[in-house]
mmCIF file of C-alpha atoms in Angstrom:
data_model
loop_
_atom_site.group_PDB
_atom_site.id
_atom_site.type_symbol
_atom_site.label_atom_id
_atom_site.label_comp_id
_atom_site.label_asym_id
_atom_site.label_seq_id
_atom_site.Cartn_x
_atom_site.Cartn_y
_atom_site.Cartn_z
ATOM 1 C CA UNK A 1 19.004 10.002 -6.646
ATOM 2 C CA UNK A 2 19.785 9.598 -2.963
ATOM 3 C CA UNK A 3 22.843 11.189 -1.414
ATOM 4 C CA UNK A 4 25.292 9.142 0.687
ATOM 5 C CA UNK A 5 23.877 10.835 3.801
ATOM 6 C CA UNK A 6 20.331 9.809 2.870
ATOM 7 C CA UNK A 7 21.377 6.217 2.302
ATOM 8 C CA UNK A 8 23.170 6.217 5.656
ATOM 9 C CA UNK A 9 20.042 7.607 7.345
ATOM 10 C CA UNK A 10 17.936 4.840 5.838
ATOM 11 C CA UNK A 11 20.392 2.168 6.938
ATOM 12 C CA UNK A 12 20.603 3.547 10.475
ATOM 13 C CA UNK A 13 17.078 4.830 11.076
ATOM 14 C CA UNK A 14 14.983 2.571 8.851
ATOM 15 C CA UNK A 15 13.174 5.357 7.027
ATOM 16 C CA UNK A 16 13.632 8.261 4.666
ATOM 17 C CA UNK A 17 11.326 11.052 3.468
ATOM 18 C CA UNK A 18 11.865 11.858 -0.202
ATOM 19 C CA UNK A 19 9.913 14.728 -1.726
ATOM 20 C CA UNK A 20 9.177 15.200 -5.448
ATOM 21 C CA UNK A 21 9.654 11.539 -6.319
ATOM 22 C CA UNK A 22 7.043 11.690 -9.087
ATOM 23 C CA UNK A 23 5.984 14.782 -10.999
ATOM 24 C CA UNK A 24 2.668 16.522 -11.439
ATOM 25 C CA UNK A 25 2.041 14.950 -14.847
ATOM 26 C CA UNK A 26 2.204 11.461 -13.372
ATOM 27 C CA UNK A 27 0.042 12.470 -10.408
ATOM 28 C CA UNK A 28 -2.498 13.860 -12.857
ATOM 29 C CA UNK A 29 -2.499 10.611 -14.876
ATOM 30 C CA UNK A 30 -3.250 8.555 -11.774
ATOM 31 C CA UNK A 31 -5.943 10.963 -10.643
ATOM 32 C CA UNK A 32 -7.534 10.813 -14.080
ATOM 33 C CA UNK A 33 -7.469 7.021 -14.148
ATOM 34 C CA UNK A 34 -9.078 6.810 -10.729
ATOM 35 C CA UNK A 35 -11.678 9.444 -11.592
ATOM 36 C CA UNK A 36 -12.709 7.432 -14.666
ATOM 37 C CA UNK A 37 -12.809 4.229 -12.622
ATOM 38 C CA UNK A 38 -14.989 5.818 -9.952
ATOM 39 C CA UNK A 39 -17.306 7.358 -12.558
ATOM 40 C CA UNK A 40 -18.037 3.876 -13.932
ATOM 41 C CA UNK A 41 -18.450 2.359 -10.479
ATOM 42 C CA UNK A 42 -20.606 5.193 -9.214
ATOM 43 C CA UNK A 43 -22.993 4.995 -12.166
ATOM 44 C CA UNK A 44 -23.472 1.275 -11.507
ATOM 45 C CA UNK A 45 -23.998 1.846 -7.797
ATOM 46 C CA UNK A 46 -26.522 4.593 -8.509
ATOM 47 C CA UNK A 47 -28.377 2.331 -10.944
ATOM 48 C CA UNK A 48 -28.581 -0.272 -8.159
ATOM 49 C CA UNK A 49 -29.877 2.276 -5.648
ATOM 50 C CA UNK A 50 -26.792 2.161 -3.440
ATOM 51 C CA UNK A 51 -26.086 5.887 -3.866
ATOM 52 C CA UNK A 52 -28.012 8.833 -5.211
ATOM 53 C CA UNK A 53 -27.270 9.740 -8.854
ATOM 54 C CA UNK A 54 -24.406 12.202 -9.110
ATOM 55 C CA UNK A 55 -25.293 15.748 -10.157
ATOM 56 C CA UNK A 56 -23.463 17.083 -13.190
ATOM 57 C CA UNK A 57 -19.965 18.259 -12.327
ATOM 58 C CA UNK A 58 -19.638 16.301 -9.107
ATOM 59 C CA UNK A 59 -15.956 15.656 -8.351
ATOM 60 C CA UNK A 60 -14.062 12.474 -7.516
ATOM 61 C CA UNK A 61 -14.000 13.538 -3.869
ATOM 62 C CA UNK A 62 -17.708 14.416 -3.873
ATOM 63 C CA UNK A 63 -18.549 10.938 -5.131
ATOM 64 C CA UNK A 64 -16.276 9.259 -2.596
ATOM 65 C CA UNK A 65 -17.940 11.287 0.152
ATOM 66 C CA UNK A 66 -21.318 9.974 -0.992
ATOM 67 C CA UNK A 67 -19.999 6.409 -0.735
ATOM 68 C CA UNK A 68 -18.367 6.741 2.681
ATOM 69 C CA UNK A 69 -20.545 5.295 5.396
ATOM 70 C CA UNK A 70 -22.827 3.417 3.010
ATOM 71 C CA UNK A 71 -23.495 -0.300 3.499
ATOM 72 C CA UNK A 72 -21.507 -1.497 0.476
ATOM 73 C CA UNK A 73 -17.807 -1.883 -0.192
ATOM 74 C CA UNK A 74 -16.675 1.118 -2.224
ATOM 75 C CA UNK A 75 -12.999 0.533 -1.388
ATOM 76 C CA UNK A 76 -12.063 -2.883 -2.790
ATOM 77 C CA UNK A 77 -12.932 -1.981 -6.431
ATOM 78 C CA UNK A 78 -10.287 0.766 -6.157
ATOM 79 C CA UNK A 79 -7.540 -1.353 -4.601
ATOM 80 C CA UNK A 80 -4.525 -2.648 -6.533
ATOM 81 C CA UNK A 81 -4.520 -6.014 -4.793
ATOM 82 C CA UNK A 82 -6.885 -8.748 -3.699
ATOM 83 C CA UNK A 83 -8.196 -8.738 -0.104
ATOM 84 C CA UNK A 84 -6.946 -10.840 2.804
ATOM 85 C CA UNK A 85 -9.920 -13.202 2.726
ATOM 86 C CA UNK A 86 -13.188 -13.924 0.953
ATOM 87 C CA UNK A 87 -11.702 -13.910 -2.551
ATOM 88 C CA UNK A 88 -14.363 -14.764 -5.135
ATOM 89 C CA UNK A 89 -14.144 -15.208 -8.898
ATOM 90 C CA UNK A 90 -15.466 -11.670 -9.331
ATOM 91 C CA UNK A 91 -13.763 -9.841 -6.457
ATOM 92 C CA UNK A 92 -13.113 -6.384 -7.908
ATOM 93 C CA UNK A 93 -9.746 -4.643 -8.032
ATOM 94 C CA UNK A 94 -8.114 -1.969 -10.129
ATOM 95 C CA UNK A 95 -5.081 -2.747 -12.291
ATOM 96 C CA UNK A 96 -4.634 0.062 -14.830
ATOM 97 C CA UNK A 97 -1.912 1.636 -16.985
ATOM 98 C CA UNK A 98 -1.335 4.723 -14.833
ATOM 99 C CA UNK A 99 -0.899 2.619 -11.692
ATOM 100 C CA UNK A 100 1.443 0.275 -13.568
ATOM 101 C CA UNK A 101 3.483 3.266 -14.742
ATOM 102 C CA UNK A 102 3.709 4.350 -11.108
ATOM 103 C CA UNK A 103 4.938 0.954 -9.925
ATOM 104 C CA UNK A 104 7.679 0.930 -12.602
ATOM 105 C CA UNK A 105 8.441 4.660 -12.421
ATOM 106 C CA UNK A 106 12.166 5.108 -13.173
ATOM 107 C CA UNK A 107 12.640 7.652 -10.373
ATOM 108 C CA UNK A 108 11.095 5.281 -7.817
ATOM 109 C CA UNK A 109 13.153 2.358 -9.110
ATOM 110 C CA UNK A 110 16.317 4.491 -9.032
ATOM 111 C CA UNK A 111 15.792 5.065 -5.301
ATOM 112 C CA UNK A 112 14.911 1.426 -4.668
ATOM 113 C CA UNK A 113 18.010 0.307 -6.583
ATOM 114 C CA UNK A 114 20.241 2.372 -4.321
ATOM 115 C CA UNK A 115 18.744 0.596 -1.300
ATOM 116 C CA UNK A 116 18.343 -3.044 -2.367
ATOM 117 C CA UNK A 117 20.321 -3.381 -5.601
ATOM 118 C CA UNK A 118 19.639 -3.505 -9.364
ATOM 119 C CA UNK A 119 17.531 -6.713 -9.559
ATOM 120 C CA UNK A 120 14.117 -5.479 -8.442
ATOM 121 C CA UNK A 121 10.811 -7.341 -8.199
ATOM 122 C CA UNK A 122 7.473 -5.640 -7.621
ATOM 123 C CA UNK A 123 6.221 -7.294 -4.442
ATOM 124 C CA UNK A 124 2.476 -8.081 -4.447
ATOM 125 C CA UNK A 125 1.834 -6.882 -0.886
ATOM 126 C CA UNK A 126 0.625 -3.501 -2.099
ATOM 127 C CA UNK A 127 -2.446 -1.339 -1.656
ATOM 128 C CA UNK A 128 -4.039 1.983 -2.329
ATOM 129 C CA UNK A 129 -5.090 3.841 0.817
ATOM 130 C CA UNK A 130 -7.958 6.292 0.454
ATOM 131 C CA UNK A 131 -8.802 7.512 3.939
ATOM 132 C CA UNK A 132 -11.901 9.620 4.623
ATOM 133 C CA UNK A 133 -12.106 11.988 7.564
ATOM 134 C CA UNK A 134 -12.145 9.848 10.720
ATOM 135 C CA UNK A 135 -15.513 11.250 11.777
ATOM 136 C CA UNK A 136 -17.074 9.845 8.582
ATOM 137 C CA UNK A 137 -15.739 6.277 8.938
ATOM 138 C CA UNK A 138 -18.253 3.790 10.406
ATOM 139 C CA UNK A 139 -17.192 2.245 13.706
ATOM 140 C CA UNK A 140 -17.375 -1.229 12.165
ATOM 141 C CA UNK A 141 -14.777 -0.350 9.502
ATOM 142 C CA UNK A 142 -11.424 -1.745 10.624
ATOM 143 C CA UNK A 143 -9.445 -2.050 7.374
ATOM 144 C CA UNK A 144 -6.142 -0.215 7.590
ATOM 145 C CA UNK A 145 -6.606 1.004 4.028
ATOM 146 C CA UNK A 146 -9.579 3.147 5.100
ATOM 147 C CA UNK A 147 -9.268 3.878 8.806
ATOM 148 C CA UNK A 148 -6.330 4.478 11.157
ATOM 149 C CA UNK A 149 -3.545 1.946 10.669
ATOM 150 C CA UNK A 150 -2.356 0.142 13.808
ATOM 151 C CA UNK A 151 1.315 -0.135 14.728
ATOM 152 C CA UNK A 152 3.025 -2.833 12.692
ATOM 153 C CA UNK A 153 6.164 -3.759 10.772
ATOM 154 C CA UNK A 154 5.836 -4.557 7.089
ATOM 155 C CA UNK A 155 7.756 -7.786 7.640
ATOM 156 C CA UNK A 156 5.031 -8.657 10.135
ATOM 157 C CA UNK A 157 2.453 -9.090 7.374
ATOM 158 C CA UNK A 158 4.570 -11.566 5.382
ATOM 159 C CA UNK A 159 4.996 -15.288 5.843
ATOM 160 C CA UNK A 160 8.150 -16.694 7.443
ATOM 161 C CA UNK A 161 9.612 -17.616 4.049
ATOM 162 C CA UNK A 162 10.418 -13.933 3.481
ATOM 163 C CA UNK A 163 12.225 -13.307 6.772
ATOM 164 C CA UNK A 164 15.569 -12.962 4.985
ATOM 165 C CA UNK A 165 14.236 -11.233 1.890
ATOM 166 C CA UNK A 166 15.712 -7.813 1.216
ATOM 167 C CA UNK A 167 12.771 -5.495 0.616
ATOM 168 C CA UNK A 168 11.679 -1.905 0.944
ATOM 169 C CA UNK A 169 8.327 -0.090 1.058
ATOM 170 C CA UNK A 170 7.658 3.114 -0.875
ATOM 171 C CA UNK A 171 4.694 4.834 0.800
ATOM 172 C CA UNK A 172 3.814 7.331 -1.889
ATOM 173 C CA UNK A 173 1.588 10.341 -1.175
ATOM 174 C CA UNK A 174 -1.069 11.247 -3.743
ATOM 175 C CA UNK A 175 -2.296 14.109 -1.563
ATOM 176 C CA UNK A 176 -0.210 16.059 0.924
ATOM 177 C CA UNK A 177 0.148 13.840 4.012
ATOM 178 C CA UNK A 178 0.072 16.006 7.126
ATOM 179 C CA UNK A 179 -0.229 15.487 10.863
ATOM 180 C CA UNK A 180 -3.803 16.754 10.622
ATOM 181 C CA UNK A 181 -4.941 14.389 7.872
ATOM 182 C CA UNK A 182 -3.209 11.253 9.156
ATOM 183 C CA UNK A 183 0.374 10.984 7.915
ATOM 184 C CA UNK A 184 2.562 8.093 8.985
ATOM 185 C CA UNK A 185 4.302 8.048 12.330
ATOM 186 C CA UNK A 186 7.294 5.809 12.996
ATOM 187 C CA UNK A 187 9.718 4.558 15.589
ATOM 188 C CA UNK A 188 13.097 4.999 13.883
ATOM 189 C CA UNK A 189 16.141 2.855 14.417
ATOM 190 C CA UNK A 190 14.691 -0.671 14.473
ATOM 191 C CA UNK A 191 16.968 -2.901 12.414
ATOM 192 C CA UNK A 192 16.406 -6.566 11.659
ATOM 193 C CA UNK A 193 14.213 -7.400 14.649
ATOM 194 C CA UNK A 194 10.698 -8.724 14.048
ATOM 195 C CA UNK A 195 8.386 -7.949 16.954
ATOM 196 C CA UNK A 196 5.474 -10.244 17.896
ATOM 197 C CA UNK A 197 2.219 -9.261 16.211
ATOM 198 C CA UNK A 198 -1.387 -10.100 17.019
ATOM 199 C CA UNK A 199 -4.444 -10.521 14.847
ATOM 200 C CA UNK A 200 -7.286 -8.414 16.128
ATOM 201 C CA UNK A 201 -9.124 -5.914 13.950
ATOM 202 C CA UNK A 202 -5.819 -5.541 12.111
ATOM 203 C CA UNK A 203 -2.456 -7.313 12.274
ATOM 204 C CA UNK A 204 -0.485 -5.178 14.709
ATOM 205 C CA UNK A 205 2.436 -5.259 17.132
ATOM 206 C CA UNK A 206 1.479 -7.060 20.331
ATOM 207 C CA UNK A 207 0.786 -4.961 23.394
ATOM 208 C CA UNK A 208 3.914 -4.462 25.469
ATOM 209 C CA UNK A 209 6.333 -4.941 22.569
ATOM 210 C CA UNK A 210 6.121 -1.470 21.048
ATOM 211 C CA UNK A 211 9.282 0.641 21.392
ATOM 212 C CA UNK A 212 9.273 3.291 24.100
ATOM 213 C CA UNK A 213 9.491 7.031 23.555
ATOM 214 C CA UNK A 214 7.584 9.397 21.332
ATOM 215 C CA UNK A 215 6.946 8.332 17.735
ATOM 216 C CA UNK A 216 8.046 10.587 14.905
ATOM 217 C CA UNK A 217 5.435 11.943 12.446
ATOM 218 C CA UNK A 218 6.598 11.897 8.802
ATOM 219 C CA UNK A 219 4.619 14.445 6.756
ATOM 220 C CA UNK A 220 5.324 14.455 3.023
ATOM 221 C CA UNK A 221 4.051 16.424 0.032
ATOM 222 C CA UNK A 222 1.992 14.922 -2.786
ATOM 223 C CA UNK A 223 4.401 13.206 -5.172
ATOM 224 C CA UNK A 224 6.828 12.420 -2.374
ATOM 225 C CA UNK A 225 7.284 9.245 -0.380
ATOM 226 C CA UNK A 226 8.237 7.783 2.954
ATOM 227 C CA UNK A 227 10.676 4.941 2.302
ATOM 228 C CA UNK A 228 10.524 2.238 4.985
ATOM 229 C CA UNK A 229 12.607 -0.722 6.038
ATOM 230 C CA UNK A 230 10.439 -3.823 6.578
ATOM 231 C CA UNK A 231 11.356 -3.770 10.272
ATOM 232 C CA UNK A 232 10.473 -0.130 10.998
ATOM 233 C CA UNK A 233 7.431 0.090 13.315
ATOM 234 C CA UNK A 234 4.912 2.501 11.866
ATOM 235 C CA UNK A 235 1.255 3.470 12.062
ATOM 236 C CA UNK A 236 -0.919 6.261 10.763
ATOM 237 C CA UNK A 237 -2.299 9.163 12.690
ATOM 238 C CA UNK A 238 -6.085 9.668 12.532
ATOM 239 C CA UNK A 239 -7.434 11.826 9.728
ATOM 240 C CA UNK A 240 -8.782 14.818 11.666
ATOM 241 C CA UNK A 241 -9.174 16.959 8.549
ATOM 242 C CA UNK A 242 -12.281 17.508 6.446
ATOM 243 C CA UNK A 243 -10.765 15.854 3.363
ATOM 244 C CA UNK A 244 -9.470 12.500 2.176
ATOM 245 C CA UNK A 245 -5.852 11.385 2.483
ATOM 246 C CA UNK A 246 -4.685 9.277 -0.471
ATOM 247 C CA UNK A 247 -1.523 7.204 -0.777
ATOM 248 C CA UNK A 248 -0.123 4.016 -2.299
ATOM 249 C CA UNK A 249 1.890 1.321 -0.562
ATOM 250 C CA UNK A 250 4.373 0.027 -3.117
ATOM 251 C CA UNK A 251 6.791 -2.691 -2.089
ATOM 252 C CA UNK A 252 9.866 -4.085 -3.809
ATOM 253 C CA UNK A 253 12.222 -6.965 -3.082
ATOM 254 C CA UNK A 254 15.363 -8.477 -4.544
ATOM 255 C CA UNK A 255 14.424 -10.666 -7.500
ATOM 256 C CA UNK A 256 14.536 -14.375 -6.739
ATOM 257 C CA UNK A 257 13.862 -13.942 -3.025
ATOM 258 C CA UNK A 258 10.458 -14.909 -1.523
ATOM 259 C CA UNK A 259 7.854 -12.156 -1.554
ATOM 260 C CA UNK A 260 6.129 -13.301 1.629
ATOM 261 C CA UNK A 261 2.813 -13.824 -0.128
ATOM 262 C CA UNK A 262 3.565 -16.307 -2.863
ATOM 263 C CA UNK A 263 -0.046 -16.875 -3.882
ATOM 264 C CA UNK A 264 -0.153 -13.341 -5.305
ATOM 265 C CA UNK A 265 1.691 -12.363 -8.510
ATOM 266 C CA UNK A 266 5.003 -10.531 -8.559
ATOM 267 C CA UNK A 267 6.986 -9.341 -11.556
ATOM 268 C CA UNK A 268 10.443 -8.073 -12.452
ATOM 269 C CA UNK A 269 10.288 -4.277 -12.431
ATOM 270 C CA UNK A 270 13.983 -3.712 -13.214
ATOM 271 C CA UNK A 271 16.892 -5.927 -14.123
ATOM 272 C CA UNK A 272 20.294 -4.524 -15.020
ATOM 273 C CA UNK A 273 21.545 -8.059 -15.661
ATOM 274 C CA UNK A 274 18.707 -9.181 -17.935
ATOM 275 C CA UNK A 275 16.417 -6.312 -19.029
ATOM 276 C CA UNK A 276 14.387 -8.682 -21.230
ATOM 277 C CA UNK A 277 12.838 -10.144 -18.053
ATOM 278 C CA UNK A 278 11.230 -6.816 -17.102
ATOM 279 C CA UNK A 279 7.456 -6.643 -17.399
ATOM 280 C CA UNK A 280 6.506 -3.764 -19.670
ATOM 281 C CA UNK A 281 2.812 -4.348 -20.430
ATOM 282 C CA UNK A 282 0.227 -3.359 -17.836
ATOM 283 C CA UNK A 283 -2.255 -5.762 -19.424
ATOM 284 C CA UNK A 284 0.020 -8.678 -18.584
ATOM 285 C CA UNK A 285 0.105 -7.491 -14.955
ATOM 286 C CA UNK A 286 -3.680 -7.317 -14.885
ATOM 287 C CA UNK A 287 -3.864 -10.798 -16.386
ATOM 288 C CA UNK A 288 -1.605 -12.155 -13.653
ATOM 289 C CA UNK A 289 -3.920 -10.779 -10.969
ATOM 290 C CA UNK A 290 -6.987 -12.093 -12.736
ATOM 291 C CA UNK A 291 -5.424 -15.557 -12.961
ATOM 292 C CA UNK A 292 -4.540 -15.439 -9.257
ATOM 293 C CA UNK A 293 -8.107 -14.433 -8.424
ATOM 294 C CA UNK A 294 -9.552 -17.307 -10.451
ATOM 295 C CA UNK A 295 -7.252 -19.798 -8.724
ATOM 296 C CA UNK A 296 -7.684 -18.467 -5.182
ATOM 297 C CA UNK A 297 -11.465 -18.349 -5.472
ATOM 298 C CA UNK A 298 -11.488 -22.094 -6.175
ATOM 299 C CA UNK A 299 -9.165 -23.363 -3.414
ATOM 300 C CA UNK A 300 -9.305 -23.286 0.416
ATOM 301 C CA UNK A 301 -8.132 -19.979 1.924
ATOM 302 C CA UNK A 302 -4.368 -19.497 2.037
ATOM 303 C CA UNK A 303 -2.841 -17.735 5.043
ATOM 304 C CA UNK A 304 -1.544 -14.241 4.331
ATOM 305 C CA UNK A 305 0.332 -13.759 7.598
ATOM 306 C CA UNK A 306 1.923 -15.914 10.282
ATOM 307 C CA UNK A 307 0.254 -14.800 13.513
ATOM 308 C CA UNK A 308 -2.260 -16.808 15.566
ATOM 309 C CA UNK A 309 -4.869 -14.825 17.460
ATOM 310 C CA UNK A 310 -4.521 -17.102 20.512
ATOM 311 C CA UNK A 311 -0.714 -16.822 20.825
ATOM 312 C CA UNK A 312 0.525 -16.226 24.398
ATOM 313 C CA UNK A 313 1.645 -12.672 23.657
ATOM 314 C CA UNK A 314 -1.882 -11.868 22.417
ATOM 315 C CA UNK A 315 -3.696 -12.910 25.608
#
């Protein structure tokens, strides 16, 4: 649970670092689920000649290292959401029981409840971030989930309908996030002001609108989280280490308020008023994403953010 001082810091500064938010057993369950997922994927990729067959005993990280820099998309089959564009009927994603248990983790929801109240929806703007060493990332790779994340506000990647939605991001570390391996950096103290963003390689704050001064790095141990207001400008540092940095972006909003990406599925993660509305079956969550994928693959593309690349502030 958060102390009154921690809640005050979040309200004033727009961020909070909380260590030991989930325990080692839950970390191990997620690692195991992802290792099994990658084993299946890797065997299929090897059978197709995309990677060399894995020697006996090769680790999760060894296999990811073999995939990094190859000419196929190893990332999207591991993500917990659909991509921004190009959604097909068979676009891969990963919706599993350990990830679901993470999203509805009581300790995470306890913290979220203290910040936005007891009626909590799991917002669908969520991702896994598995970042290789920067030197290993191809120059053409611009996705923020793999390479350095540009400066942005989380409200900046929603549609206007969510401008008054009360929401919070839980950036949860699966590995220790350090300055060396690319932890988040933030500009604290931004409250309720959406800065202009531009669409270039990523959606990021327009040049000239970034706050002045030195940003603040926010290292956090595995199992801990950086909690962010949707208006807090943040980016990631480059991964200058020799290993991967792994985290999840989990977002929550007050139930009944727009999520900012209504074409993707949300669900009630906690309700003190009506607990029967809470989703408790990970298979139902997976089914919701599969239904969204089937629909979105058959209709014209739907915008996932509000910014035009030719706006005056982007010139």
